[in-house]
Amino acid sequence: MTIKNLTVVGAGSMGHQIAMLGALAGYNTYLQDINPTSLEQAEVKLAALMEKWVEKGKITSDQLEEAFSSLTFTTDLEEAVKEADLVIEAVVEKLEVKREVFNKLEQYAPAHTVLATNSSTIVSSLIADVTNRPEKVCNMHFFFPPLVMDCVEVVKGEHTSEETADIAMKVCDQINRKAVLLQKEISGFIANRILFAIQKEAMSLYEGGYADFKDIDTIVRKALRHPLGPFELMDLSGIDVGYYVMQQQYEETGDPKDKPSKTLTEKMEAGELGRKTGKGFYSYETKAKS
């Protein structure tokens, strides 16, 4: 199946950039969100990002104009998916919300449409059963920020057909992103399972009083040569994202070790969600270099 029409559902930090990757690749792309303000903010952010790409010589002004002419912003889900060949869902990391979205996609999208979730941890088998096309459902996990990070985890569940996995891999190639195929499901996939192990241990050390979070970040950056420390990365990705991921894992496993930590819970309750709110572990108005 040839992919011509791409729809991204959810215009947040991941969705709007995934949509731009599609538009830059020449796909007729829709970016849908139920919140008009989110769409307006997405358009402003993309315009600023792409202007910087033009300044740096990554794309030409003509390519920028062509990409935006291929990209449609809408709050109307039915309109956004009625001709879609591939839909990538990028809404909040809550299983019940994703299932509701996929239920609507089943109603509105053509029978041939492949439905992918950009979930960072939730396997598509927990979602596919709300559709009548489980063989056309898979994970396409992009990394933040998608316009920078050259990797996508394509995850093939037992319900996913070879054709669907192949389509997802080829689309990644078309949008100039390196895709890696996981032949079977596991919560959190590869990168995040490794990352969560580091973040859990870092949080345990911090809450245990062994070192300040800034010092833990410094050690990880200097000694392990990571570009960001675990607390810096949590702020960048969003404290709420990490919280919801851990909450979902706890609901799946029932293991108290998978529950969001005391510190993460306090940050959530205080609305200190990281860079996007100006404060997380660090303050971004007056952040001192660590």
XYZ file of C-alpha atoms in Angstrom:
290
model
C 0.000 0.000 0.000
C 1.291 3.436 -0.963
C 1.015 6.066 1.757
C -0.063 9.469 0.472
C -2.183 10.913 3.282
C -0.898 11.107 6.849
C -2.773 12.261 9.940
C -1.313 13.005 13.371
C -3.759 13.161 16.278
C -2.567 15.404 19.101
C -0.704 18.691 18.549
C 1.432 18.599 21.692
C 5.207 18.499 22.032
C 5.473 15.298 19.968
C 2.545 15.486 17.573
C 3.215 18.811 15.867
C 6.807 17.853 15.082
C 5.826 14.409 13.756
C 3.323 16.144 11.491
C 6.027 18.459 10.166
C 8.248 15.470 9.387
C 5.388 14.119 7.295
C 4.813 17.431 5.525
C 8.528 17.842 4.788
C 8.506 14.364 3.238
C 5.726 15.382 0.870
C 2.801 13.665 2.528
C -0.572 15.387 2.514
C -0.624 15.842 6.285
C -3.334 16.695 8.800
C -2.572 17.718 12.374
C -5.661 17.334 14.560
C -6.302 18.390 18.141
C -9.527 19.011 20.049
C -8.020 22.204 21.492
C -7.845 25.138 19.013
C -5.250 26.872 21.193
C -2.952 23.852 20.964
C -3.177 23.991 17.178
C -2.428 27.715 17.128
C 0.588 27.214 19.381
C 1.757 24.295 17.241
C 1.648 26.416 14.091
C 3.599 29.232 15.750
C 6.244 26.836 17.093
C 6.656 25.095 13.752
C 6.972 28.389 11.893
C 9.751 29.492 14.256
C 11.547 26.133 14.088
C 11.406 25.942 10.317
C 12.617 29.528 9.893
C 15.698 28.530 11.895
C 16.152 25.541 9.573
C 16.070 27.927 6.596
C 18.620 30.219 8.280
C 20.903 27.239 8.916
C 20.544 25.979 5.358
C 18.807 22.729 6.314
C 15.910 23.511 3.981
C 15.159 26.210 1.425
C 12.427 28.829 1.628
C 10.616 26.997 -1.160
C 10.746 23.720 0.807
C 9.389 25.523 3.855
C 6.513 26.980 1.853
C 5.781 23.608 0.265
C 5.772 21.841 3.641
C 3.273 24.271 5.158
C 1.092 24.022 2.052
C 0.980 20.241 2.672
C 0.017 20.665 6.342
C -3.560 21.253 7.508
C -4.468 22.143 11.108
C -7.944 21.095 12.276
C -10.051 20.286 15.339
C -12.294 18.000 13.261
C -11.158 14.390 13.713
C -13.553 12.993 11.124
C -12.310 15.467 8.521
C -8.681 14.775 9.433
C -8.834 11.003 8.932
C -11.475 10.470 6.239
C -8.798 9.973 3.559
C -5.885 8.948 5.770
C -3.629 6.053 4.800
C -1.755 6.226 8.110
C -2.802 7.791 11.423
C -0.263 8.376 14.187
C -1.863 9.028 17.595
C 0.163 11.303 19.861
C -2.202 12.211 22.688
C -1.605 12.127 26.452
C 0.022 8.975 27.845
C -3.172 7.590 29.390
C -4.530 4.255 28.221
C -8.212 5.176 28.553
C -7.714 8.313 26.434
C -5.861 6.401 23.722
C -8.544 3.708 23.613
C -11.207 6.383 23.203
C -9.250 7.954 20.328
C -8.760 4.610 18.565
C -12.448 3.824 18.945
C -13.225 7.050 17.080
C -10.547 6.337 14.481
C -12.197 2.994 13.782
C -15.440 4.826 13.059
C -13.996 7.599 10.882
C -10.939 6.192 9.078
C -11.191 4.107 5.864
C -10.874 0.332 6.239
C -7.373 0.314 4.738
C -5.950 2.903 7.167
C -3.050 1.823 9.383
C -3.433 3.073 12.975
C -0.252 3.659 14.966
C 0.294 4.915 18.493
C 3.284 7.051 19.416
C 3.034 5.853 23.026
C 6.380 5.712 24.792
C 5.403 2.705 26.915
C 1.867 1.429 26.191
C 1.870 -1.574 23.861
C -0.650 -1.470 21.028
C -2.300 -4.773 22.052
C -3.892 -2.818 24.925
C -5.550 -0.570 22.326
C -6.080 -2.679 19.188
C -9.150 -4.508 20.536
C -11.312 -1.377 20.317
C -10.927 -1.548 16.525
C -12.075 -4.046 13.906
C -8.610 -3.991 12.341
C -6.113 -5.168 14.986
C -3.794 -6.391 12.229
C -3.404 -2.751 11.122
C -2.448 -1.452 14.604
C 1.142 -0.995 15.813
C 3.456 1.260 17.814
C 5.541 3.959 16.141
C 7.459 5.482 19.041
C 9.241 8.697 18.064
C 11.733 10.298 20.444
C 11.604 13.847 21.754
C 12.062 16.137 19.928
C 11.067 14.293 16.714
C 12.548 16.946 14.392
C 15.941 16.315 16.012
C 15.995 12.704 17.188
C 16.774 10.240 14.395
C 15.137 7.101 15.782
C 11.711 5.425 15.818
C 10.829 2.187 17.609
C 8.308 0.289 15.470
C 6.750 -2.396 17.670
C 4.985 -5.409 16.187
C 2.489 -7.112 18.468
C 1.057 -10.575 17.865
C -1.970 -8.871 16.320
C 0.116 -6.744 13.919
C 0.494 -7.951 10.335
C 3.817 -8.049 8.522
C 2.375 -5.616 5.980
C 1.533 -3.084 8.704
C 5.021 -3.289 10.220
C 6.536 -2.935 6.756
C 4.421 0.153 6.015
C 5.501 1.782 9.304
C 9.165 1.051 8.561
C 8.917 2.473 5.032
C 7.197 5.647 6.239
C 10.037 6.191 8.716
C 12.496 5.848 5.858
C 10.476 8.342 3.798
C 10.503 10.942 6.602
C 14.253 10.399 7.061
C 14.115 8.686 10.442
C 15.989 5.513 11.374
C 13.432 2.854 12.307
C 14.177 -0.192 14.438
C 11.665 -3.053 14.410
C 10.815 -4.839 17.659
C 9.461 -8.275 16.805
C 7.353 -8.547 19.963
C 5.869 -6.285 22.594
C 7.217 -5.287 25.977
C 6.042 -2.312 28.031
C 8.447 0.613 27.603
C 10.118 -0.993 24.585
C 13.946 -0.743 24.476
C 15.141 2.823 25.029
C 12.706 3.715 27.793
C 13.261 0.498 29.734
C 16.941 1.366 29.907
C 16.220 5.033 30.576
C 13.651 4.318 33.304
C 16.135 2.071 35.083
C 18.600 4.972 35.212
C 15.950 7.480 36.301
C 14.579 5.201 39.030
C 18.041 4.669 40.472
C 18.828 8.403 40.258
C 15.575 9.225 42.071
C 16.290 6.604 44.737
C 19.729 8.088 45.354
C 18.309 11.611 45.531
C 15.419 10.710 47.858
C 17.827 8.651 49.969
C 19.887 11.791 50.597
C 23.077 10.499 48.963
C 23.484 13.534 46.706
C 21.624 16.566 45.427
C 19.875 16.102 42.083
C 22.215 18.652 40.466
C 25.230 16.653 41.606
C 23.724 13.410 40.309
C 23.175 15.093 36.939
C 26.767 16.327 36.951
C 28.133 12.829 37.624
C 26.012 11.279 34.867
C 27.058 13.955 32.368
C 30.739 14.078 33.285
C 31.492 10.470 34.213
C 29.051 8.596 31.957
C 29.208 11.155 29.121
C 25.425 11.466 28.817
C 24.388 14.748 27.134
C 21.829 15.367 29.908
C 21.561 14.145 33.469
C 18.445 12.138 34.479
C 16.774 15.071 36.239
C 17.516 17.439 33.355
C 16.011 14.872 31.002
C 12.883 14.494 33.148
C 12.431 18.273 32.988
C 12.904 18.257 29.218
C 10.489 15.381 28.570
C 7.943 16.661 31.100
C 7.422 15.581 34.703
C 3.800 14.767 33.840
C 4.872 12.405 31.046
C 7.110 10.455 33.420
C 4.410 10.418 36.079
C 1.733 9.032 33.733
C 4.140 6.430 32.369
C 4.955 5.148 35.844
C 1.298 5.210 36.856
C 0.425 3.134 33.801
C 3.196 0.642 34.543
C 2.009 0.315 38.134
C -1.556 -0.355 36.949
C -0.218 -3.082 34.653
C 2.153 -4.763 37.128
C 0.755 -3.955 40.580
C 4.381 -3.699 41.748
C 4.818 -0.824 44.262
C 8.306 -0.238 42.809
C 6.629 0.959 39.600
C 4.547 3.648 41.331
C 5.509 7.284 40.711
C 8.003 8.394 43.332
C 7.129 10.763 46.174
C 9.107 13.543 44.491
C 7.419 13.108 41.103
C 4.005 13.107 42.763
C 4.811 16.330 44.635
C 6.005 17.975 41.407
C 2.796 16.964 39.649
C 0.621 18.338 42.445
C 2.567 21.603 42.427
C 2.291 21.957 38.644
C 6.080 21.938 38.330
C 6.249 19.933 35.103
C 9.673 20.954 33.804
C 10.715 23.234 30.987
C 7.187 23.696 29.652
C 6.001 25.295 32.902
C 9.259 27.123 33.659
C 10.019 25.000 36.704
C 10.634 21.327 37.410
C 13.710 20.155 39.238
C 15.363 23.265 37.808
C 14.000 26.781 37.398
C 14.203 27.898 33.760
C 13.759 31.635 34.226
C 16.931 31.891 36.305
C 18.536 28.471 35.861
C 22.069 28.415 37.170
C 24.632 26.270 35.394
C 25.289 23.095 37.343
